[in-house]
PDB file of C-alpha atoms in Angstrom:
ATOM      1  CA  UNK T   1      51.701-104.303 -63.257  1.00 80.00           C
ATOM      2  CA  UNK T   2      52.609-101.470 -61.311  1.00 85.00           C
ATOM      3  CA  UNK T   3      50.664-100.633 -58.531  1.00 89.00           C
ATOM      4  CA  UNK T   4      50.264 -98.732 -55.079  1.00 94.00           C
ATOM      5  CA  UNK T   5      48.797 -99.530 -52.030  1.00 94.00           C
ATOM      6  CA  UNK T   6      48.140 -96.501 -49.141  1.00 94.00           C
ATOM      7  CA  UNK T   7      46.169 -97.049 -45.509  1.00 88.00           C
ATOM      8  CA  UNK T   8      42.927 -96.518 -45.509  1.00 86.00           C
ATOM      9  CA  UNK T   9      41.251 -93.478 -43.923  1.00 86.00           C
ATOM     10  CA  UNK T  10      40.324 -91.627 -42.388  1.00 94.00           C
ATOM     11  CA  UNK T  11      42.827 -90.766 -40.110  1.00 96.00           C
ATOM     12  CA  UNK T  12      42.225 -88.402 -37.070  1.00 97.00           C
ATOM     13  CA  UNK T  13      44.691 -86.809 -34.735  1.00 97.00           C
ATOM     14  CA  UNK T  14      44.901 -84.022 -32.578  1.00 97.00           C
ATOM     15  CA  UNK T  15      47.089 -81.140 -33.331  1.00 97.00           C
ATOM     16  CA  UNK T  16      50.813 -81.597 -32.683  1.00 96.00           C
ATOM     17  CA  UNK T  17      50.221 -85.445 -32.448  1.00 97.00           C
ATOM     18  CA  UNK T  18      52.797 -87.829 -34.671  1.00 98.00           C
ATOM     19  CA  UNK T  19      51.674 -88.632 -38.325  1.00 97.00           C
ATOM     20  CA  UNK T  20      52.687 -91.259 -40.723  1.00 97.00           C
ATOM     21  CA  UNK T  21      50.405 -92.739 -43.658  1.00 97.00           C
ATOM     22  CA  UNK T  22      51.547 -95.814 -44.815  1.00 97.00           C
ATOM     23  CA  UNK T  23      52.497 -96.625 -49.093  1.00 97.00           C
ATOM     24  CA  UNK T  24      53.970 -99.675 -50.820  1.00 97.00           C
ATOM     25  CA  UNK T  25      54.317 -99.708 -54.164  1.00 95.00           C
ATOM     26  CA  UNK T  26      54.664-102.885 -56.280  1.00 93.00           C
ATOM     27  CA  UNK T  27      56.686-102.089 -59.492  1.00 89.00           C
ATOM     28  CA  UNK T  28      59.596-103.102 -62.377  1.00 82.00           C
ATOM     29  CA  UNK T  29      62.497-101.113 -62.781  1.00 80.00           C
ATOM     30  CA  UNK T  30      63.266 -97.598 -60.792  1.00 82.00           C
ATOM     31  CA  UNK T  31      60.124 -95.744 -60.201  1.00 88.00           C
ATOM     32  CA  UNK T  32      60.178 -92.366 -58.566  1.00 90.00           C
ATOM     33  CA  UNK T  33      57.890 -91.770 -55.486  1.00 94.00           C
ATOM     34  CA  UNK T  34      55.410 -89.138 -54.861  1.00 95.00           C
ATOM     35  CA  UNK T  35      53.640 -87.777 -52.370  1.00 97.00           C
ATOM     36  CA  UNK T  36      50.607 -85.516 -53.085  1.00 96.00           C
ATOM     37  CA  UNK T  37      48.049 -83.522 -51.112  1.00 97.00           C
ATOM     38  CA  UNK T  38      44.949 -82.402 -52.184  1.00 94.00           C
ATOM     39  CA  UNK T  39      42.841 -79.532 -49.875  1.00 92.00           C
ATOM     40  CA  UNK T  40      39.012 -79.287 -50.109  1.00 87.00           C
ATOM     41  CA  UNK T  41      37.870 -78.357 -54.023  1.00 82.00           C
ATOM     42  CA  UNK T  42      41.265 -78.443 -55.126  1.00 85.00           C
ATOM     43  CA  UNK T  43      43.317 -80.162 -57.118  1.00 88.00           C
ATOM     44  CA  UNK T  44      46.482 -82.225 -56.075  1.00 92.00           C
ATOM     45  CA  UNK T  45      49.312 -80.406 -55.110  1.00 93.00           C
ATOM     46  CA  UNK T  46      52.855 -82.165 -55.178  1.00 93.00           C
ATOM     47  CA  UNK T  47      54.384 -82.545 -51.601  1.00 96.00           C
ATOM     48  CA  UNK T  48      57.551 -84.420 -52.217  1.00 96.00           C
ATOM     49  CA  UNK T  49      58.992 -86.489 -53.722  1.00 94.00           C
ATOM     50  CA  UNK T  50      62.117 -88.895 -54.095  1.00 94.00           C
ATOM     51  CA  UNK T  51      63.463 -90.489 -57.371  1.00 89.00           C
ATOM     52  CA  UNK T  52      66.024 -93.456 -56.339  1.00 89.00           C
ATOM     53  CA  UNK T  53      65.887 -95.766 -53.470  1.00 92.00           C
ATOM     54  CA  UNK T  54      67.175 -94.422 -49.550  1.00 94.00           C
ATOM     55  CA  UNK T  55      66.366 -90.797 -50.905  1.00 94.00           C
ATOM     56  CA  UNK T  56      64.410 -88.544 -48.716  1.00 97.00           C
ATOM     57  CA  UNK T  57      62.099 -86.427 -49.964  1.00 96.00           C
ATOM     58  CA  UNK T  58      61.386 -83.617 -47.434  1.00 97.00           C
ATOM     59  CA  UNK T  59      58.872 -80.480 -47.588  1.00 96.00           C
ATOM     60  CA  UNK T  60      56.961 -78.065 -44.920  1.00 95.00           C
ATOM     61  CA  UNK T  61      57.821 -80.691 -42.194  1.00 97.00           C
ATOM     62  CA  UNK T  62      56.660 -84.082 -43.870  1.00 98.00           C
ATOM     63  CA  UNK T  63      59.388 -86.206 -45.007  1.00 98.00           C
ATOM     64  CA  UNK T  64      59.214 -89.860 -46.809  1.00 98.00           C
ATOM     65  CA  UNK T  65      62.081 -92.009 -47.355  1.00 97.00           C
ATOM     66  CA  UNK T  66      62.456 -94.445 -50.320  1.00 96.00           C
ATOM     67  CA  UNK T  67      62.765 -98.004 -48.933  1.00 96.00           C
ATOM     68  CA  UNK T  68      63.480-100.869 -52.232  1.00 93.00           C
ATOM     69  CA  UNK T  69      64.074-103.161 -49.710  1.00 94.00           C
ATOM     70  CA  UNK T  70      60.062-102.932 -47.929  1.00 95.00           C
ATOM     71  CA  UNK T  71      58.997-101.428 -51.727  1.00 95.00           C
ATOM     72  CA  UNK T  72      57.444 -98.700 -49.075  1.00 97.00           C
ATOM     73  CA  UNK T  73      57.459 -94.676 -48.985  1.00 98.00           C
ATOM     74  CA  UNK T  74      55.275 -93.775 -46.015  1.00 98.00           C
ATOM     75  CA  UNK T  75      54.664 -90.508 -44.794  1.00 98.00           C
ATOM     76  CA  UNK T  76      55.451 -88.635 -41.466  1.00 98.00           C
ATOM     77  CA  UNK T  77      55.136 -85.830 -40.084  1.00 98.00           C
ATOM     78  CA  UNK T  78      56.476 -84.731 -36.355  1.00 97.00           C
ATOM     79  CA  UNK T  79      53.893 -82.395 -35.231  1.00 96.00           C
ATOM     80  CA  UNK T  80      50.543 -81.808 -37.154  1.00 97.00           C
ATOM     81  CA  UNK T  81      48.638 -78.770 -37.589  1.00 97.00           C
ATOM     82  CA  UNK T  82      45.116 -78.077 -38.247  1.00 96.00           C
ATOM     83  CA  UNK T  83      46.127 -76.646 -41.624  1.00 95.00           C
ATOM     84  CA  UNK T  84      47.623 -80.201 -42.521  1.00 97.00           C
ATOM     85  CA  UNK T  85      43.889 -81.747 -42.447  1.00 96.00           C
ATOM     86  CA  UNK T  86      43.401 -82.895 -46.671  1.00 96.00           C
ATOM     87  CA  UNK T  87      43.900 -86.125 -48.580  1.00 95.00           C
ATOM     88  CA  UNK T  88      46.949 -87.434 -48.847  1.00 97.00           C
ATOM     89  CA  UNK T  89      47.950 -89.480 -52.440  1.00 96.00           C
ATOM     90  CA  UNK T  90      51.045 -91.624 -52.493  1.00 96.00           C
ATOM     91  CA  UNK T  91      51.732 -92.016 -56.321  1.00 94.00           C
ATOM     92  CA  UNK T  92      54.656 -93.709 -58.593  1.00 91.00           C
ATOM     93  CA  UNK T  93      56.048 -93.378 -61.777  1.00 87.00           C
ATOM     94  CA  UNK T  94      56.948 -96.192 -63.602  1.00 77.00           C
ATOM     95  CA  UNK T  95      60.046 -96.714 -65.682  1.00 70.00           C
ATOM     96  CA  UNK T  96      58.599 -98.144 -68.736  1.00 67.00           C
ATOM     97  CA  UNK T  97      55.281 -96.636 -69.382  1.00 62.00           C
ATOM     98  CA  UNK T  98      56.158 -93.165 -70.270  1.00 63.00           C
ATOM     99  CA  UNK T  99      54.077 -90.316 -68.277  1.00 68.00           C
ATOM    100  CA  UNK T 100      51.984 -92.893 -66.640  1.00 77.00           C
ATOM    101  CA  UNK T 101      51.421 -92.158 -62.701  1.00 85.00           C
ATOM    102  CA  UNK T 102      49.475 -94.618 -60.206  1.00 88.00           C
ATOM    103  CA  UNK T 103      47.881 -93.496 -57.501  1.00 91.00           C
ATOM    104  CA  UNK T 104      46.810 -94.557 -54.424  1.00 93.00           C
ATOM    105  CA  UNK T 105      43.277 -94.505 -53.130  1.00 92.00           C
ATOM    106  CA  UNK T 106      44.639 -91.598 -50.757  1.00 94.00           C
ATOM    107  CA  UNK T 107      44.306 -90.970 -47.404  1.00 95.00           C
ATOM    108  CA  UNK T 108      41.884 -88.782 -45.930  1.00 95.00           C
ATOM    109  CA  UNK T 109      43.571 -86.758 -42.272  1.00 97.00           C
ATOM    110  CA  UNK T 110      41.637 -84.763 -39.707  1.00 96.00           C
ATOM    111  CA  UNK T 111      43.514 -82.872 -37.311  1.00 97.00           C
ATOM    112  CA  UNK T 112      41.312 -81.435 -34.088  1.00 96.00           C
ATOM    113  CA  UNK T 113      42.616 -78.150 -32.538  1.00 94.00           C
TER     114      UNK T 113
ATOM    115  CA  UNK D   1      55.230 -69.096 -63.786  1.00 69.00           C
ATOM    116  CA  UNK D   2      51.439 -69.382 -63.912  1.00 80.00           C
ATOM    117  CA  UNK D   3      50.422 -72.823 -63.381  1.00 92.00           C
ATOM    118  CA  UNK D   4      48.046 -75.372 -65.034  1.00 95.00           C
ATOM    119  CA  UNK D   5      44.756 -73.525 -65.600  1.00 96.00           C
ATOM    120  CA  UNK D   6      41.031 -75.644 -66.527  1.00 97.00           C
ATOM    121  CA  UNK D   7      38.303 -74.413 -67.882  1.00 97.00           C
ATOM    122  CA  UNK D   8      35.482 -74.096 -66.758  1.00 97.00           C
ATOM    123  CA  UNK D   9      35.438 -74.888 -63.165  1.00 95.00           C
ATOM    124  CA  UNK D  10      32.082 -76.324 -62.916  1.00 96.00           C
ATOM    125  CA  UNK D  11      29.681 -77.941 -65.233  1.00 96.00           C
ATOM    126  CA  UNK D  12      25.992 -79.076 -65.129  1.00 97.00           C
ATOM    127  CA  UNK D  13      24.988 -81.087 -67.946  1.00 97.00           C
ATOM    128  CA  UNK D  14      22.132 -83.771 -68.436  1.00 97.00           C
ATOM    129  CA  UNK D  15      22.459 -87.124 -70.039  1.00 97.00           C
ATOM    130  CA  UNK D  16      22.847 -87.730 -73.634  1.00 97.00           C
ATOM    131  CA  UNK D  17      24.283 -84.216 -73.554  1.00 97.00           C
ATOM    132  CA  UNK D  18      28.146 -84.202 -74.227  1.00 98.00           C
ATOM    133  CA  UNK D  19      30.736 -81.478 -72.756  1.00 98.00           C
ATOM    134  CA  UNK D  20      34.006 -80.489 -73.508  1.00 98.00           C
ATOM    135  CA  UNK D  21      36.695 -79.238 -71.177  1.00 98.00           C
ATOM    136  CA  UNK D  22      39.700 -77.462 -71.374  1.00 98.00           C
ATOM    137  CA  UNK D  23      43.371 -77.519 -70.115  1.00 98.00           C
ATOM    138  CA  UNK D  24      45.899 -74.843 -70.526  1.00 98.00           C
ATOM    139  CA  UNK D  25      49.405 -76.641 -69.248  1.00 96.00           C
ATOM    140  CA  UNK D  26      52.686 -74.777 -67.874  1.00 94.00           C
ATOM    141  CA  UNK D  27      54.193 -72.677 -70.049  1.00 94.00           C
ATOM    142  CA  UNK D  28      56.952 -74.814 -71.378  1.00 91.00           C
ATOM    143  CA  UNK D  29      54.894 -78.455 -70.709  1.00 92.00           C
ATOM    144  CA  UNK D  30      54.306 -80.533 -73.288  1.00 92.00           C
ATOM    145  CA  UNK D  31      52.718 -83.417 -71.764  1.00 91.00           C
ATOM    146  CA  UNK D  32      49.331 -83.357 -70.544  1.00 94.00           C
ATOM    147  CA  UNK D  33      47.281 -85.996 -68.903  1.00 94.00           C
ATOM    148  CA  UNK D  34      43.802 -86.160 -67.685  1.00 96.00           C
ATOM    149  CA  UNK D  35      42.202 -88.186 -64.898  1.00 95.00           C
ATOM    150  CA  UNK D  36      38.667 -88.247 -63.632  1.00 96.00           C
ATOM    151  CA  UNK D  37      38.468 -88.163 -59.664  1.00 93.00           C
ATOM    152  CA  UNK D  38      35.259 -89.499 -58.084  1.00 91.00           C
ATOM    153  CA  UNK D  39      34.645 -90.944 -53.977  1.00 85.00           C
ATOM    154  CA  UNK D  40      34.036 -94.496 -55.233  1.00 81.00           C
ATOM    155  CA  UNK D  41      36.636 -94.869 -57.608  1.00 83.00           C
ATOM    156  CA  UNK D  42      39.484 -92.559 -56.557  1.00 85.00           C
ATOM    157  CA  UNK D  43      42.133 -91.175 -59.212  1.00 89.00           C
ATOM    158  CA  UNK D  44      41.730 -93.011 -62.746  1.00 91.00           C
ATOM    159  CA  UNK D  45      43.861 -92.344 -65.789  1.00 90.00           C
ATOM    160  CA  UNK D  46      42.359 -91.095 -68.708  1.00 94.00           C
ATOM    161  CA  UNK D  47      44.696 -90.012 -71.350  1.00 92.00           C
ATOM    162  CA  UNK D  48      47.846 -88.747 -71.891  1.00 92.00           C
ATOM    163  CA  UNK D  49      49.166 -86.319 -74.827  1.00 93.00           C
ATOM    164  CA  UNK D  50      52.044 -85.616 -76.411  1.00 92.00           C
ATOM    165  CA  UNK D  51      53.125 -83.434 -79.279  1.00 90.00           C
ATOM    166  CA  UNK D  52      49.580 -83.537 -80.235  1.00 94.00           C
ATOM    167  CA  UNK D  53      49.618 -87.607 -80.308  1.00 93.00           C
ATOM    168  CA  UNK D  54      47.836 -89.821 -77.470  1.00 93.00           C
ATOM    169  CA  UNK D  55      50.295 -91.928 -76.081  1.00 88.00           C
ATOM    170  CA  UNK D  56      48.802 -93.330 -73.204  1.00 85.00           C
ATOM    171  CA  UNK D  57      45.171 -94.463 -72.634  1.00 89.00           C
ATOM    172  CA  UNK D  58      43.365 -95.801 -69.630  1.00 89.00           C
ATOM    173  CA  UNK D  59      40.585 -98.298 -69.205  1.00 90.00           C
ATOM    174  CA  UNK D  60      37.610 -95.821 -70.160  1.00 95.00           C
ATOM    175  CA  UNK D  61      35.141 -96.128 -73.269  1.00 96.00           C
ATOM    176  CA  UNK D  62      35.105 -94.332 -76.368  1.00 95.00           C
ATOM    177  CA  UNK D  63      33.195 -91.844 -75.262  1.00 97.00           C
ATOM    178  CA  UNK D  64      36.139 -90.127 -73.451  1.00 97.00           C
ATOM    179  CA  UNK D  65      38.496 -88.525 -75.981  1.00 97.00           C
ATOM    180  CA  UNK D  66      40.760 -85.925 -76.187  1.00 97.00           C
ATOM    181  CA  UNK D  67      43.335 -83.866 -78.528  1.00 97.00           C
ATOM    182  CA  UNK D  68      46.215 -81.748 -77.990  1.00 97.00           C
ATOM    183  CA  UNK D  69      46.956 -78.574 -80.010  1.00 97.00           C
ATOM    184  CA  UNK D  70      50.180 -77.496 -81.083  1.00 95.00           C
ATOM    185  CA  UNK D  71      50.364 -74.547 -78.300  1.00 94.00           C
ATOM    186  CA  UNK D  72      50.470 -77.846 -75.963  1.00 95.00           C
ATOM    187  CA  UNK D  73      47.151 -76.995 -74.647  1.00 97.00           C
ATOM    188  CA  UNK D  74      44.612 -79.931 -74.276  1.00 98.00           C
ATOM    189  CA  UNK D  75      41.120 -80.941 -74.330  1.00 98.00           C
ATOM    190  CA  UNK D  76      38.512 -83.469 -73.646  1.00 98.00           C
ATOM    191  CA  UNK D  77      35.594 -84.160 -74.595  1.00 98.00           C
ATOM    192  CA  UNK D  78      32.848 -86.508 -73.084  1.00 97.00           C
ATOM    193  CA  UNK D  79      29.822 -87.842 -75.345  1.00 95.00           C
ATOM    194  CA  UNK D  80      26.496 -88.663 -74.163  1.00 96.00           C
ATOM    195  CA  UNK D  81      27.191 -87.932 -70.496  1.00 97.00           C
ATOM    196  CA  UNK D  82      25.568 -90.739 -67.994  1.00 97.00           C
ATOM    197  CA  UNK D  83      25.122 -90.183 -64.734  1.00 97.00           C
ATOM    198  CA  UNK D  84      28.434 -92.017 -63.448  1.00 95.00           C
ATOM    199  CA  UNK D  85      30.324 -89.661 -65.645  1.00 97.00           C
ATOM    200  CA  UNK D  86      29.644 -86.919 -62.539  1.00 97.00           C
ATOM    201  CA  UNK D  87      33.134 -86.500 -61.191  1.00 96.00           C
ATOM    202  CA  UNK D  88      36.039 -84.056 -60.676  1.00 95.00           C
ATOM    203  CA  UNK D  89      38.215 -83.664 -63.924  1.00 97.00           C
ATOM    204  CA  UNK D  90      41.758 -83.209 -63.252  1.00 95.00           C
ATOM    205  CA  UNK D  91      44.251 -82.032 -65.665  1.00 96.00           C
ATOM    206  CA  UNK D  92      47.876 -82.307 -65.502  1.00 94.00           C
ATOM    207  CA  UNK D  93      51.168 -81.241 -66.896  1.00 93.00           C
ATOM    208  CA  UNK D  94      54.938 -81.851 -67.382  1.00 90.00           C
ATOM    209  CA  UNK D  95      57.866 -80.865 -69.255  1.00 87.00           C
ATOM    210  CA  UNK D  96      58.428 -84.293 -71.618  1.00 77.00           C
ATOM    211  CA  UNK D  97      56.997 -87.116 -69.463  1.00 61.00           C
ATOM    212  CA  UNK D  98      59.788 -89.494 -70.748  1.00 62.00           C
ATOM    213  CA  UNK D  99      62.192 -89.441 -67.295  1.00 62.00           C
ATOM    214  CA  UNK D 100      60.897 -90.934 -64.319  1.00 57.00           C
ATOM    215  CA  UNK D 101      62.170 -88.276 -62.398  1.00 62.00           C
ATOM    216  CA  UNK D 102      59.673 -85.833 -64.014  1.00 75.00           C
ATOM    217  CA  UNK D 103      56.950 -84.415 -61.797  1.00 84.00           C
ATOM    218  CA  UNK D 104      53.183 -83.908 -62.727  1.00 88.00           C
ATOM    219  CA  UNK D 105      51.731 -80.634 -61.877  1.00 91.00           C
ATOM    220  CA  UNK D 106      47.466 -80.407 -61.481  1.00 93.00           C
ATOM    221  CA  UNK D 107      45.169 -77.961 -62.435  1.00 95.00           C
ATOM    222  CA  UNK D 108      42.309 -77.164 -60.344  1.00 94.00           C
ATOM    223  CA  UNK D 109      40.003 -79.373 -61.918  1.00 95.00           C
ATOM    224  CA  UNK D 110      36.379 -79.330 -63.981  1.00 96.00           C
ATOM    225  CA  UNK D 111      34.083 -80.390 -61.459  1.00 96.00           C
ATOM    226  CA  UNK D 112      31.017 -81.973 -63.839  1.00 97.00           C
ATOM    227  CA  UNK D 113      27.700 -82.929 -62.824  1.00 97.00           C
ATOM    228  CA  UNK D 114      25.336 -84.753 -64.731  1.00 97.00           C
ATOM    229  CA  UNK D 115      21.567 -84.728 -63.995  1.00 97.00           C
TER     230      UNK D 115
END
């Protein structure tokens, strides 16, 4: 079945350091690709997203590119700010199963001033 | 637009008890799906609705159900709450939920506790 896999966290960086969290997805068909973030006692809020393979999917300086060929949509970032410390959900949407999203088990990311 | 609003925010209940919650999609939505959040299991698929029908169901027993109203908004409704049932309730909505290229939007989330 369709499925996605994310790094485990928690991951901690200092402020303007280099971030990517790492997704594969396992899945039939075309799924679209979603990255969500969620801040403390909140719910998720949609980051970006792509919906057909080699797209990138950019927004507020994080940008994830859609690779078929790895089945992988990891998440960078060039310079991190405090304000960027939540959990982090890759997700996918399958092609067959209607309205169905899977999510990762997200990825928790501390950023020290 | 407003977004996707949940009601209440917070719950304390005791076992046995059951609670209901409630999800007011995007104007325009009219697919909603709920998902319970909690640190051991992560992000689990309850239910979706559609045009008032159920049309996807996660792995959960029968004590989790849910309807949709004609308006499009949603609720659920949890029967003789157990302790595991403490989580964060999230709701979600999109326009049709039939392309793949369709984006969920969250609410806020019901955070329940059960003593």
């Amino acid at each position: 079945g369709d499925s996605v896999t994310q790094m485990e966290g928690p991951v901690t960086l200092s402020e303007e350091a280099f971030l990517t969290i790492n997704c594969t997805y396992t899945a039939t068909g075309y799924p679209s690709l979603f990255w969500y973030v969620q801040y403390p006692g909140e719910g998720l809020q949609l980051l970006l997203k792509a919906t057909k393979a080699d797209d990138k999917g950019s927004n507020k300086g994080f940008e994830a590119t859609y690779r078929k060929e790895t089945t992988s949509f990891h998440l960078e970032k060039g310079s991190v700010q405090v304000s960027d410390s939540a959990v982090y959900f890759c997700a996918l949407k399958g092609t067959y199963n209607f309205n169905k999203f899977y999510f990762g088990s997200g990825t928790k990311l501390n950023v020290k001033p | 637009k407003a977004g996707v609003t949940q009601t209440p925010r917070y719950l304390i209940k005791t076992r046995g008890q059951q609670v209901t919650l409630s999800c007011s999609p995007i104007s325009g939505h009219r697919s909603v799906s709920w998902y319970q959040q909690t640190p051991g299991q992560g992000l689990q698929f309850l239910f979706e609705y559609f045009s008032e029908t159920q049309r996807n169901k996660g792995n959960f027993p029968g004590r989790f159900s849910g309807r949709q109203f004609s308006n499009s908004r949603s609720e659920m409704n949890v029967s003789t709450l157990e302790l595991g049932d403490s989580a964060l309730y999230l709701c979600a909505s999109s326009l049709e939920g039939g392309g793949t290229q369709e984006t969920q939007y969250f609410g806020p989330g019901t955070r329940l506790l059960v003593l």
